[in-house]
Amino acid sequence: MASGTTNPWHMALEQFNNAVQYLELDPGIIDFIRLPKRELTVNFPVKMDDGSVNVYTGYRVHHNTVRGPTKGGIRYHQDVTLDEVRALAMWMTWKCSLVNIPYGGAKGGIIVDPRLLSMSELENMTRRFTSEISLFIGPDSDIPAPDVGTNPQTMAWLMDTYSMHAGYTVNAVVTGKPVPIGGSLGRADATGVGVMFAARQAMQKLGMPLEGSRVVVQGFGNVGSVSARSMHEIGSRVTAVSDVYGGIYNEDGLDIPALMEHVRKSGKVTDYPKGEEISNADLLTIPCDVLIPAALENQIHQDNVGRIDTKLIVEGANGPTTPEADRMLRERGIVAVPDILANAGGVTVSYFEWVQGLQSFFWSEKEIFERLERIMTTAFEDCWSMAERKNVDMRTAASILAIARVAEATELRGIYP
Ligand code: NAD
């Protein structure tokens, strides 16, 4: 376990406290927008395939509802905690604000290793959890989406369960659904493509060539694999990737589409034949030009940051860098594009999916990626200029912009009653 600040909620608070110093806000408003608005913990039974009953604990946290309904993924992972869900919900508030979509932040999770459950057990658990949190979610109030350990199938079960309770089909209660039941074209790739847009902008600003630049990606799930493929498509050389089982390295560049096909069949990157196996710890310290953490929190910390050998970090994952590591990266002149900017492509296309679902009018993939590119580019440019204006790093700049918008909305709405 890394030393230093590893509790995600403490990390999120430290980042918030750092950014609000640059804003002239009423202390009461600061207190209000810092804390989660409401938190739900549920303990619920699930019938397993062998007839036994397992009890699971899950959470749904609404961080802030001032700019609109709340939005945020649902995570299935054995290490989920309430503090982690709180942090992820707060980061969602800033992310939605930064790309200027009319949502507040939320997050949910269940303490479970989904790899240990059969499909029918996963379905039973998802449906019961949906039922348990149904008071919290809804197409106008709180709209879940996939995160670590969940996928479009999970969202289909969630949508179906909610609809069974309502008595009619409520597509817009969830995003990241399969396309045949109201999902958006492009949603599955949106986060990874958005990571590439952010990386590309940053590389241009730093005068780095896209062609041939060495890219290392940690995590090869939804975000990591599509980030790697998108970087490969713009001509960069993806030299190493990893998943929970370990990593694979090839100095000449990995054939990412072939590796994705391999992972579809074998379930892991490590036994891919055209590369040498490396550990996850070593992957992060391989010399490269762009490092994309796309797995979990706390991967770049004070114990390994000194050995990180890159020019640019683009955070596909939420919270991969601890505050201590962040300070050390800054001292070493390594630019970090923060999570709330770099991985905002997912929630942006989730917003497109929600809008399309509410209107029952669907857009082409071309329209979706053009709009996504516009939004990501604008947000990146806004953060870059704020960083220059205030002489701060990109994380602080992104947080200043995001918090300022939430504070402005709070002041405009006023304090009820
Ligand atoms: P996922 O479950 O699809 O994939 C996670 C990947 O990380 C898997 O390849 C897994 O094997 C790997 N992994 C897990 N632990 C690891 C470790 N210790 N070392 C290396 N690899 C490890 O999840 P995802 O949806 O790709 O999410 C990844 C990150 O991106 C999370 O931080 C998530 O919150 C964030 N994110 C996801 C989305 C989205 O649209 N799915 C949007 C924004 C941010």
Coordinates of C-alpha atoms and ligand atoms in Angstrom, one line a residue:
M1 CA 0.0 0.0 0.0
A2 CA 1.3 3.5 -0.9
S3 CA 2.1 5.9 1.9
G4 CA 0.7 9.4 2.1
T5 CA -2.9 10.4 1.3
T6 CA -4.7 7.4 -0.1
N7 CA -8.2 7.9 1.1
P8 CA -10.0 9.2 -2.1
W9 CA -12.3 11.5 -0.1
H10 CA -9.4 13.1 1.7
M11 CA -7.7 13.5 -1.7
A12 CA -10.8 15.1 -3.2
L13 CA -11.1 17.5 -0.3
E14 CA -7.5 18.5 -0.5
Q15 CA -7.9 19.3 -4.2
F16 CA -11.1 21.3 -3.5
N17 CA -9.4 23.2 -0.6
N18 CA -6.5 24.1 -2.8
A19 CA -8.7 25.4 -5.7
V20 CA -11.1 27.5 -3.6
Q21 CA -8.2 29.6 -2.3
Y22 CA -8.3 31.2 -5.8
L23 CA -12.0 32.0 -5.6
E24 CA -13.6 34.8 -3.6
L25 CA -16.5 32.8 -2.2
D26 CA -18.7 33.1 0.9
P27 CA -17.4 30.6 3.5
G28 CA -21.0 29.2 3.8
I29 CA -21.2 28.6 0.1
I30 CA -17.8 26.8 0.2
D31 CA -19.1 24.5 3.0
F32 CA -22.3 23.8 1.1
I33 CA -20.7 22.8 -2.2
R34 CA -17.9 20.8 -0.5
L35 CA -20.2 18.3 1.2
P36 CA -22.3 15.5 -0.4
K37 CA -26.0 16.5 -0.4
R38 CA -27.2 13.0 0.5
E39 CA -25.9 9.5 0.9
L40 CA -27.6 6.1 0.9
T41 CA -26.2 2.9 2.2
V42 CA -28.1 -0.3 1.5
N43 CA -27.5 -3.9 2.7
F44 CA -29.5 -6.4 0.6
P45 CA -29.8 -10.1 0.1
V46 CA -29.1 -11.9 -3.2
K47 CA -30.1 -15.5 -4.0
M48 CA -27.0 -17.3 -5.4
D49 CA -27.0 -20.1 -8.0
D50 CA -26.5 -22.8 -5.3
G51 CA -29.6 -21.6 -3.4
S52 CA -27.6 -19.8 -0.6
V53 CA -28.2 -16.1 0.2
N54 CA -25.4 -13.6 0.2
V55 CA -25.8 -10.1 1.7
Y56 CA -24.1 -7.2 -0.2
T57 CA -23.5 -3.6 0.8
G58 CA -24.0 -0.8 -1.7
Y59 CA -24.0 3.0 -1.8
R60 CA -25.4 5.8 -3.9
V61 CA -24.2 9.3 -3.1
H62 CA -25.5 12.6 -4.6
H63 CA -22.8 15.2 -4.2
N64 CA -24.5 18.3 -5.6
T65 CA -27.8 19.0 -7.4
V66 CA -27.5 22.7 -8.0
R67 CA -26.8 22.6 -11.8
G68 CA -29.3 19.8 -12.6
P69 CA -30.0 16.1 -12.0
T70 CA -27.1 14.1 -10.7
K71 CA -25.0 11.8 -12.9
G72 CA -22.4 9.2 -12.1
G73 CA -21.4 5.6 -12.6
I74 CA -21.9 2.5 -10.6
R75 CA -18.8 0.5 -9.6
Y76 CA -18.6 -3.2 -8.7
H77 CA -15.3 -3.8 -6.9
Q78 CA -14.3 -5.5 -3.7
D79 CA -12.5 -2.4 -2.4
V80 CA -15.5 0.0 -2.7
T81 CA -16.0 2.2 0.4
L82 CA -18.3 5.0 1.2
D83 CA -15.4 7.5 1.2
E84 CA -14.4 6.3 -2.3
V85 CA -18.0 6.8 -3.6
R86 CA -18.1 10.3 -2.0
A87 CA -14.9 11.3 -3.8
L88 CA -16.1 9.9 -7.1
A89 CA -19.4 11.7 -6.7
M90 CA -17.6 15.0 -5.9
W91 CA -15.3 14.6 -8.9
M92 CA -18.5 14.0 -11.1
T93 CA -19.8 17.4 -9.9
W94 CA -16.7 19.2 -11.1
K95 CA -16.4 17.1 -14.3
C96 CA -20.0 18.0 -15.4
S97 CA -19.5 21.6 -14.5
L98 CA -16.2 21.8 -16.4
V99 CA -17.6 20.5 -19.6
N100 CA -20.7 22.6 -18.9
I101 CA -23.4 20.0 -19.1
P102 CA -26.4 20.5 -16.8
Y103 CA -25.8 17.9 -14.2
G104 CA -24.5 17.6 -10.6
G105 CA -22.4 14.7 -9.5
A106 CA -23.3 11.3 -8.1
K107 CA -21.7 7.9 -7.8
G108 CA -22.7 4.4 -6.6
G109 CA -21.0 1.1 -5.9
I110 CA -21.3 -2.3 -4.4
I111 CA -18.6 -4.1 -2.4
V112 CA -18.2 -7.2 -4.6
D113 CA -15.7 -8.8 -6.9
P114 CA -17.9 -9.3 -10.0
R115 CA -15.5 -11.8 -11.5
L116 CA -16.6 -14.3 -8.8
L117 CA -20.3 -14.1 -9.7
S118 CA -22.1 -15.9 -12.5
M119 CA -24.2 -13.9 -15.0
S120 CA -27.5 -14.8 -13.3
E121 CA -26.0 -13.9 -9.9
L122 CA -24.8 -10.5 -11.3
E123 CA -28.3 -10.0 -12.8
N124 CA -30.0 -10.8 -9.4
M125 CA -27.6 -8.5 -7.5
T126 CA -28.0 -5.6 -10.0
R127 CA -31.8 -5.9 -10.0
R128 CA -32.1 -6.0 -6.2
F129 CA -29.6 -3.1 -5.9
T130 CA -31.6 -1.1 -8.4
S131 CA -34.7 -1.7 -6.4
E132 CA -33.0 -0.7 -3.1
I133 CA -31.8 2.6 -4.6
S134 CA -34.9 3.3 -6.7
L135 CA -35.9 6.2 -4.4
F136 CA -32.7 7.9 -5.3
I137 CA -32.6 7.4 -9.1
G138 CA -34.8 8.6 -11.9
P139 CA -34.6 10.2 -15.4
D140 CA -35.1 13.7 -13.9
S141 CA -33.2 13.2 -10.7
D142 CA -30.2 10.9 -10.8
I143 CA -29.0 9.0 -13.8
P144 CA -26.5 6.1 -13.3
A145 CA -23.9 4.9 -15.9
P146 CA -21.2 2.2 -16.1
D147 CA -17.9 2.4 -14.2
V148 CA -15.3 -0.2 -13.1
G149 CA -16.8 -3.7 -13.1
T150 CA -20.1 -2.7 -14.8
N151 CA -21.0 -2.5 -18.5
P152 CA -23.9 -1.9 -20.9
Q153 CA -25.5 -5.2 -19.8
T154 CA -25.6 -4.0 -16.2
M155 CA -27.2 -0.8 -17.4
A156 CA -29.8 -2.8 -19.4
W157 CA -30.8 -4.8 -16.2
L158 CA -30.9 -1.5 -14.2
M159 CA -33.1 0.2 -16.8
D160 CA -35.4 -2.9 -17.1
T161 CA -35.8 -3.1 -13.3
Y162 CA -36.6 0.6 -12.9
S163 CA -39.1 0.3 -15.8
M164 CA -40.8 -2.7 -14.2
H165 CA -41.4 -0.7 -11.0
A166 CA -42.7 2.3 -13.1
G167 CA -45.0 0.2 -15.2
Y168 CA -43.6 1.6 -18.5
T169 CA -40.2 1.8 -20.2
V170 CA -38.0 4.6 -18.8
N171 CA -34.9 4.6 -21.1
A172 CA -33.5 7.9 -19.8
V173 CA -33.0 6.5 -16.2
V174 CA -29.6 5.3 -17.2
T175 CA -26.9 5.9 -19.8
G176 CA -24.3 3.6 -21.2
K177 CA -27.1 1.2 -22.3
P178 CA -26.8 -1.1 -25.3
V179 CA -27.8 0.8 -28.5
P180 CA -30.9 -1.4 -29.3
I181 CA -32.6 -0.2 -26.1
G182 CA -31.9 3.5 -26.4
G183 CA -28.1 3.6 -26.0
S184 CA -26.1 6.2 -27.9
L185 CA -23.8 5.4 -30.8
G186 CA -20.3 6.2 -29.6
R187 CA -21.0 5.9 -25.9
A188 CA -18.9 2.8 -25.4
D189 CA -15.8 4.5 -26.9
A190 CA -16.5 8.0 -25.6
T191 CA -14.3 8.1 -22.6
G192 CA -11.2 6.6 -24.3
V193 CA -11.7 8.8 -27.4
G194 CA -12.1 11.8 -25.1
V195 CA -8.8 10.9 -23.4
M196 CA -7.1 10.9 -26.8
F197 CA -8.6 14.4 -27.6
A198 CA -7.2 15.7 -24.2
A199 CA -3.8 14.0 -24.8
R200 CA -3.6 15.4 -28.4
Q201 CA -4.4 18.9 -27.2
A202 CA -1.8 18.7 -24.5
M203 CA 0.9 17.3 -26.8
Q204 CA 0.3 20.1 -29.3
K205 CA 0.7 22.7 -26.5
L206 CA 3.9 21.0 -25.3
G207 CA 5.3 20.8 -28.9
M208 CA 5.3 16.9 -28.8
P209 CA 4.8 15.0 -32.1
L210 CA 1.7 12.8 -32.2
E211 CA 3.5 10.5 -34.6
G212 CA 5.8 8.0 -32.9
S213 CA 5.4 9.4 -29.3
R214 CA 5.7 6.6 -26.8
V215 CA 2.5 6.0 -24.8
V216 CA 2.0 3.7 -21.8
V217 CA -1.5 2.8 -20.6
Q218 CA -2.4 1.3 -17.2
G219 CA -5.7 -0.6 -17.3
F220 CA -7.2 -2.2 -20.4
G221 CA -10.9 -2.1 -19.7
N222 CA -13.4 0.3 -21.3
V223 CA -11.3 3.4 -20.8
G224 CA -7.8 2.0 -21.1
S225 CA -8.3 -0.1 -24.2
V226 CA -10.1 2.6 -26.2
S227 CA -7.6 5.2 -25.1
A228 CA -4.8 2.9 -26.3
R229 CA -6.5 2.2 -29.6
S230 CA -7.3 5.9 -30.2
M231 CA -3.6 6.9 -29.5
H232 CA -2.5 4.1 -31.8
E233 CA -4.9 5.5 -34.5
I234 CA -3.4 9.0 -34.3
G235 CA 0.0 7.5 -35.0
S236 CA 1.5 7.3 -31.5
R237 CA 3.4 4.2 -30.4
V238 CA 1.7 2.4 -27.5
T239 CA 4.7 0.5 -26.0
A240 CA 3.0 -1.0 -22.9
V241 CA -0.4 -1.7 -21.4
S242 CA -1.6 -3.6 -18.4
D243 CA -4.6 -5.0 -16.6
V244 CA -5.2 -6.3 -13.1
Y245 CA -3.1 -9.5 -13.9
G246 CA 0.0 -7.6 -15.1
G247 CA 1.4 -5.8 -18.2
I248 CA 2.9 -6.3 -21.6
Y249 CA 5.7 -4.3 -23.2
N250 CA 7.1 -3.9 -26.7
E251 CA 9.5 -1.0 -27.4
D252 CA 8.5 -1.0 -31.2
G253 CA 4.8 -0.5 -30.3
L254 CA 2.0 -3.0 -29.6
D255 CA -0.6 -3.8 -32.3
I256 CA -3.5 -2.5 -30.2
P257 CA -6.5 -3.8 -32.3
A258 CA -4.8 -7.2 -32.3
L259 CA -4.3 -7.0 -28.6
M260 CA -7.9 -6.0 -28.0
E261 CA -9.0 -9.1 -30.0
H262 CA -6.6 -11.2 -27.9
V263 CA -8.1 -9.8 -24.7
R264 CA -11.6 -10.5 -26.0
K265 CA -10.7 -14.2 -26.2
S266 CA -8.3 -14.7 -23.3
G267 CA -9.6 -12.1 -20.8
K268 CA -6.1 -10.7 -20.1
V269 CA -3.2 -8.8 -21.8
T270 CA -0.3 -10.8 -20.1
D271 CA -0.3 -13.8 -22.4
Y272 CA -0.2 -11.7 -25.6
P273 CA 2.7 -13.3 -27.6
K274 CA 4.2 -10.1 -29.3
G275 CA 5.6 -8.5 -26.2
E276 CA 7.4 -9.2 -23.0
E277 CA 5.6 -9.5 -19.7
I278 CA 6.1 -6.8 -17.0
S279 CA 4.6 -6.1 -13.6
N280 CA 2.1 -3.3 -13.0
A281 CA 4.6 -1.5 -10.8
D282 CA 7.3 -1.6 -13.5
L283 CA 4.8 -0.4 -16.2
L284 CA 4.3 2.9 -14.5
T285 CA 8.1 3.7 -14.5
I286 CA 8.9 2.7 -18.2
P287 CA 10.3 5.7 -20.0
C288 CA 7.6 7.2 -22.2
D289 CA 6.2 10.5 -23.5
V290 CA 2.6 10.0 -22.4
L291 CA 1.4 8.0 -19.4
I292 CA -2.3 7.2 -19.3
P293 CA -3.4 5.7 -15.9
A294 CA -6.8 4.2 -16.7
A295 CA -7.4 1.7 -13.9
L296 CA -8.1 2.9 -10.3
E297 CA -7.2 5.5 -7.7
N298 CA -3.8 6.0 -6.0
Q299 CA -1.6 4.5 -8.7
I300 CA 0.9 7.4 -8.8
H301 CA 1.9 8.1 -5.2
Q302 CA 4.9 9.5 -3.3
D303 CA 6.7 6.1 -3.3
N304 CA 6.8 5.8 -7.1
V305 CA 6.5 9.3 -8.4
G306 CA 10.2 9.9 -8.4
R307 CA 10.7 7.0 -10.8
I308 CA 8.0 8.1 -13.3
D309 CA 9.7 8.9 -16.5
T310 CA 7.3 10.8 -18.8
K311 CA 6.6 14.3 -20.1
L312 CA 2.8 14.1 -19.8
I313 CA 0.2 12.3 -17.7
V314 CA -3.4 12.1 -19.0
E315 CA -5.7 10.7 -16.3
G316 CA -8.2 8.3 -17.8
A317 CA -8.9 6.9 -14.4
N318 CA -10.5 9.0 -11.6
G319 CA -8.1 9.9 -8.8
P320 CA -5.0 8.0 -10.0
T321 CA -2.6 10.6 -8.6
T322 CA -2.3 11.4 -4.9
P323 CA -1.9 15.1 -3.8
E324 CA 1.7 14.4 -2.6
A325 CA 2.6 12.9 -6.0
D326 CA 0.8 15.8 -7.8
R327 CA 3.1 18.3 -6.0
M328 CA 6.2 16.3 -6.9
L329 CA 5.1 16.0 -10.6
R330 CA 4.7 19.8 -10.7
E331 CA 8.2 20.2 -9.2
R332 CA 9.6 17.9 -11.8
G333 CA 7.8 19.8 -14.7
I334 CA 5.6 16.9 -15.7
V335 CA 2.3 18.1 -16.9
A336 CA -0.8 16.2 -15.7
V337 CA -4.1 16.6 -17.5
P338 CA -6.5 15.9 -14.6
D339 CA -9.2 13.3 -14.5
I340 CA -12.1 15.8 -14.4
L341 CA -11.0 17.0 -17.8
A342 CA -9.3 14.0 -19.4
N343 CA -12.0 11.4 -18.8
A344 CA -15.0 13.8 -19.2
G345 CA -15.8 12.3 -22.7
G346 CA -17.8 9.5 -21.0
V347 CA -20.2 11.8 -19.2
T348 CA -20.4 14.1 -22.2
V349 CA -21.7 11.3 -24.4
S350 CA -23.9 10.0 -21.6
Y351 CA -25.5 13.5 -21.6
F352 CA -26.0 13.1 -25.4
E353 CA -27.6 9.7 -24.8
W354 CA -29.9 11.2 -22.1
V355 CA -30.9 14.1 -24.4
Q356 CA -31.5 11.7 -27.4
G357 CA -33.6 9.4 -25.1
L358 CA -35.7 12.2 -23.8
Q359 CA -36.4 13.4 -27.3
S360 CA -36.6 9.9 -28.8
F361 CA -34.5 11.3 -31.6
F362 CA -31.1 9.8 -32.3
W363 CA -28.0 11.3 -33.8
S364 CA -25.3 9.8 -36.1
E365 CA -22.0 8.6 -34.7
K366 CA -20.3 11.4 -36.8
E367 CA -22.5 14.1 -35.1
I368 CA -21.7 12.6 -31.7
F369 CA -17.9 12.6 -32.1
E370 CA -17.9 16.1 -33.6
R371 CA -19.8 17.4 -30.7
L372 CA -17.6 15.5 -28.2
E373 CA -14.5 16.9 -29.8
R374 CA -15.8 20.5 -29.7
I375 CA -16.7 20.2 -26.0
M376 CA -13.5 18.5 -25.0
T377 CA -11.4 21.0 -26.9
T378 CA -13.2 24.0 -25.4
A379 CA -12.8 22.6 -21.9
F380 CA -9.1 21.9 -22.5
E381 CA -8.5 25.4 -23.8
D382 CA -10.4 27.0 -20.9
C383 CA -8.3 25.0 -18.4
W384 CA -5.0 25.8 -20.2
S385 CA -5.8 29.6 -20.2
M386 CA -6.9 29.5 -16.6
A387 CA -3.6 27.7 -15.7
E388 CA -1.6 30.3 -17.4
R389 CA -3.6 33.2 -16.0
K390 CA -3.4 32.0 -12.4
N391 CA 0.0 30.4 -12.8
V392 CA -1.3 27.1 -11.4
D393 CA -1.3 23.4 -12.7
M394 CA -4.0 22.0 -14.9
R395 CA -5.8 20.2 -12.0
T396 CA -6.1 23.4 -10.0
A397 CA -7.2 25.4 -13.1
A398 CA -9.9 22.8 -13.9
S399 CA -11.1 22.8 -10.3
I400 CA -11.3 26.6 -10.2
L401 CA -13.4 26.7 -13.4
A402 CA -15.7 23.9 -12.2
I403 CA -16.2 25.1 -8.7
A404 CA -16.8 28.7 -9.8
R405 CA -19.7 27.5 -12.0
V406 CA -21.3 25.5 -9.2
A407 CA -20.9 28.5 -6.8
E408 CA -22.4 30.9 -9.3
A409 CA -25.4 28.6 -9.8
T410 CA -25.8 28.3 -6.1
E411 CA -25.8 32.0 -5.6
L412 CA -28.2 32.6 -8.5
R413 CA -30.7 30.0 -7.1
G414 CA -30.3 31.4 -3.6
I415 CA -30.6 29.6 -0.3
Y416 CA -34.1 28.1 0.3
P417 CA -36.3 29.2 2.1
Ligands
NAD1 P1 -13.2 -1.4 -16.4 O1 -13.7 -2.3 -15.3 O2 -13.8 -1.6 -17.8 O3 -11.6 -1.7 -16.5 C1 -10.7 -1.5 -15.5 C2 -9.4 -2.0 -16.0 O4 -8.4 -1.8 -15.0 C3 -9.4 -3.5 -16.2 O5 -8.5 -3.8 -17.4 C4 -8.7 -4.1 -15.0 O6 -8.1 -5.3 -15.2 C5 -7.7 -3.0 -14.7 N1 -7.2 -3.0 -13.4 C6 -7.8 -3.1 -12.2 N2 -6.9 -3.0 -11.2 C7 -5.7 -2.8 -11.7 C8 -4.4 -2.6 -11.2 N3 -4.2 -2.6 -9.9 N4 -3.4 -2.4 -12.1 C9 -3.6 -2.4 -13.4 N5 -4.8 -2.5 -14.0 C10 -5.9 -2.7 -13.1 O7 -13.3 0.1 -15.9 P2 -13.3 1.4 -16.7 O8 -14.7 1.7 -17.0 O9 -12.4 1.3 -17.9 O10 -12.8 2.5 -15.6 C11 -11.4 2.7 -15.4 C12 -11.2 4.0 -14.7 O11 -11.8 5.1 -15.6 C13 -11.9 4.2 -13.4 O12 -11.1 5.1 -12.6 C14 -13.2 4.8 -13.7 O13 -13.8 5.5 -12.7 C15 -12.8 5.8 -14.8 N6 -13.8 6.3 -15.7 C16 -14.6 5.4 -16.4 C17 -15.5 6.0 -17.3 C18 -16.4 5.1 -18.2 O14 -17.1 5.6 -19.0 N7 -16.4 3.8 -18.0 C19 -15.7 7.3 -17.4 C20 -14.8 8.2 -16.7 C21 -13.9 7.6 -15.9

